[in-house]
mmCIF file of C-alpha atoms in Angstrom:
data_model
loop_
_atom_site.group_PDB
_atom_site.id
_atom_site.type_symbol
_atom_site.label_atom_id
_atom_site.label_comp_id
_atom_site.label_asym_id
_atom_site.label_seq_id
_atom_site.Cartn_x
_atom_site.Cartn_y
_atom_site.Cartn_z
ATOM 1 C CA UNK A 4 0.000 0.000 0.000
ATOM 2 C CA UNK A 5 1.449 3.873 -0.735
ATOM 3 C CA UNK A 6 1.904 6.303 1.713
ATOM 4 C CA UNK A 7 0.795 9.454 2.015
ATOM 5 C CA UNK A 8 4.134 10.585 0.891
ATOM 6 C CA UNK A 9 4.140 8.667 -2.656
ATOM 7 C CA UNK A 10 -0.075 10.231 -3.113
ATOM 8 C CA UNK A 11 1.256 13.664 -2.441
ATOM 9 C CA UNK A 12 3.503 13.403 -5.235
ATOM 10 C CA UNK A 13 1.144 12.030 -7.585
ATOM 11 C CA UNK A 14 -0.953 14.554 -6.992
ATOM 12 C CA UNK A 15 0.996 17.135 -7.899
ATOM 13 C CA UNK A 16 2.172 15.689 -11.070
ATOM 14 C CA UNK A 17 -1.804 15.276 -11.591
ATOM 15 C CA UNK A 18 -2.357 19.039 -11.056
ATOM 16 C CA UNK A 19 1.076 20.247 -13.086
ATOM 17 C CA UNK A 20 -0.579 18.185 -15.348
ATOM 18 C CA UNK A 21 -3.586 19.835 -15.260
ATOM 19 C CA UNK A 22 -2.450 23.701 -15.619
ATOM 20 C CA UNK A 23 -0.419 22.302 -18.729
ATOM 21 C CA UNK A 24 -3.657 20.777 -20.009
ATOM 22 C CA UNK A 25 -5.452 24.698 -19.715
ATOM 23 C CA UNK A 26 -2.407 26.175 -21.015
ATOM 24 C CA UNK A 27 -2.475 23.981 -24.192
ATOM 25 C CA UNK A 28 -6.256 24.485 -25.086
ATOM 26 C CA UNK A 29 -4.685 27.094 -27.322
ATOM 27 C CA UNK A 30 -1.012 26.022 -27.966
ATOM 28 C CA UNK A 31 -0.338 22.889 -30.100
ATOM 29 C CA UNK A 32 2.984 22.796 -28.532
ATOM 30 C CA UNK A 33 1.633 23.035 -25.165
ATOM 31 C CA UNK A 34 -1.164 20.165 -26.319
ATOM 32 C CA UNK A 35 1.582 17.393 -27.271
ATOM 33 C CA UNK A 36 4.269 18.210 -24.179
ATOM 34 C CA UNK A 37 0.782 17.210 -22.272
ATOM 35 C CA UNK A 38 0.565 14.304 -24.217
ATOM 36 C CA UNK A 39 4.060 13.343 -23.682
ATOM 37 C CA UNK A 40 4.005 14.145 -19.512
ATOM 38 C CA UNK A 41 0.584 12.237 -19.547
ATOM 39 C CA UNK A 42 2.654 9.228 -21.127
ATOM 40 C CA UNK A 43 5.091 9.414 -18.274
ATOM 41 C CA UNK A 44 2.868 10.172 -15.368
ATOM 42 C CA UNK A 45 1.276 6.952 -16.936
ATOM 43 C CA UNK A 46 4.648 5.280 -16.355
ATOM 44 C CA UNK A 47 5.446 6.186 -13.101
ATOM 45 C CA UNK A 48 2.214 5.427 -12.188
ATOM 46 C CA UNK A 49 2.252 1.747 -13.392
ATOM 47 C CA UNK A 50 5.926 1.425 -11.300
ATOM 48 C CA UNK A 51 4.152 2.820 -8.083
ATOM 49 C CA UNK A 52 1.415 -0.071 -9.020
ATOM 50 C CA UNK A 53 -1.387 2.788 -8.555
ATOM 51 C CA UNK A 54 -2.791 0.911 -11.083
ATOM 52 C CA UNK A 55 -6.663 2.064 -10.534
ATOM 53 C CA UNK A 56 -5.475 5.679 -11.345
ATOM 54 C CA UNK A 57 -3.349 4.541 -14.353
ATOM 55 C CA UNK A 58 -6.463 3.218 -16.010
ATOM 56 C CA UNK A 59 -7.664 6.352 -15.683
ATOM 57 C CA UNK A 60 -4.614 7.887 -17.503
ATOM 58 C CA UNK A 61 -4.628 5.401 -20.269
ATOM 59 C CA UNK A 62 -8.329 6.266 -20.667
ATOM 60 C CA UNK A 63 -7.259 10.235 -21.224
ATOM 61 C CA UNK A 64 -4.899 9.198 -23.308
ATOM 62 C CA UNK A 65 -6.835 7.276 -25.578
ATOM 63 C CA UNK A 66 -8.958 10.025 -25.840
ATOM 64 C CA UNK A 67 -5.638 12.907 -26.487
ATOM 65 C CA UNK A 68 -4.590 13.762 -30.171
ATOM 66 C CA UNK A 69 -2.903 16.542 -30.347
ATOM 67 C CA UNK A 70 -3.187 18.487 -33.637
ATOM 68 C CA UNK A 71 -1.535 21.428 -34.926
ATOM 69 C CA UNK A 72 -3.743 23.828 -36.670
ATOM 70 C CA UNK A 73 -6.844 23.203 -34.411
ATOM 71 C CA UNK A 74 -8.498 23.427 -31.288
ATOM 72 C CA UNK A 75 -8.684 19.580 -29.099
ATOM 73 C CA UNK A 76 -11.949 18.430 -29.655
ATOM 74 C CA UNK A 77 -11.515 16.790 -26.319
ATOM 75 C CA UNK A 78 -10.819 19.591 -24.101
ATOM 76 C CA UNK A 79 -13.657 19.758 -21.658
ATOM 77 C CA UNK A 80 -13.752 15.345 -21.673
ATOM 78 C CA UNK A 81 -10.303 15.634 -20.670
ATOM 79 C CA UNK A 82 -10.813 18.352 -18.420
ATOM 80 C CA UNK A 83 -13.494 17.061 -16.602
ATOM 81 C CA UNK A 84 -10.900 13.350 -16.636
ATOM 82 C CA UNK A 85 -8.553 15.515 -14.628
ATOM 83 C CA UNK A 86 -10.992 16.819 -12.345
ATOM 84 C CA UNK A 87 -11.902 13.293 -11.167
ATOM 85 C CA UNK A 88 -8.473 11.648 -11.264
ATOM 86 C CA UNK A 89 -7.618 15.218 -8.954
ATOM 87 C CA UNK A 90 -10.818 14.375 -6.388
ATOM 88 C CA UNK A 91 -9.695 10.378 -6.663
ATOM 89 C CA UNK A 92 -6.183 11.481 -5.338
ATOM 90 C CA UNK A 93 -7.659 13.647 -3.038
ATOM 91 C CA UNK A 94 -9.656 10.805 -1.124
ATOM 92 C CA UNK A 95 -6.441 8.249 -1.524
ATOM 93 C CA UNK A 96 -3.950 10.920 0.568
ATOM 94 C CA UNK A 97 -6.848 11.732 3.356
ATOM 95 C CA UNK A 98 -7.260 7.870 3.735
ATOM 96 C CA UNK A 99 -3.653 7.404 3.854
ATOM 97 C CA UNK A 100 -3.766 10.132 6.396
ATOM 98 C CA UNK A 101 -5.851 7.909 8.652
#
């Protein structure tokens, strides 16, 4: 089982990861370094074996194509993806609290 120590840190990867994600609505470059960090935060994720949350990352990134002369047409899916991975972390820190 993690400790609160390892959840803390995962969480804020999960919210860098999120201000990159609403910096990138309008950058393509800022859409596909997203990508990548996803891709690694999906890594280190699998190596902690916090594998219920790194379903959840494969799911966003299933759903993440970046593109470079357009707008995501996934923004607000993956938005509201972040949001629940965030309040999922959330819960997994106070119960590690306990």
């Amino acid at each position: 089982m993690m400790d609160r120590h390892s959840w803390t840190e995962i969480q804020e990867e999960l919210n860098q990861l999120s201000e990159l994600h609403e910096k990138g609505a309008a950058d393509p470059g800022k859409c596909r370094e997203f990508n990548s960090r996803s891709a690694l935060f999906l890594q280190h994720l699998e190596e902690l074996e916090a594998f219920d949350i790194a379903d959840r990352v494969m799911d966003l990134l299933a759903g993440c194509s970046p593109k470079d002369f357009s707008p995501c047409d996934n923004r607000l899916s993956t938005k509201g993806t972040l949001e629940r991975l965030q309040n999922r972390i959330r819960d997994k820190v106070e119960k590690a609290d306990r």
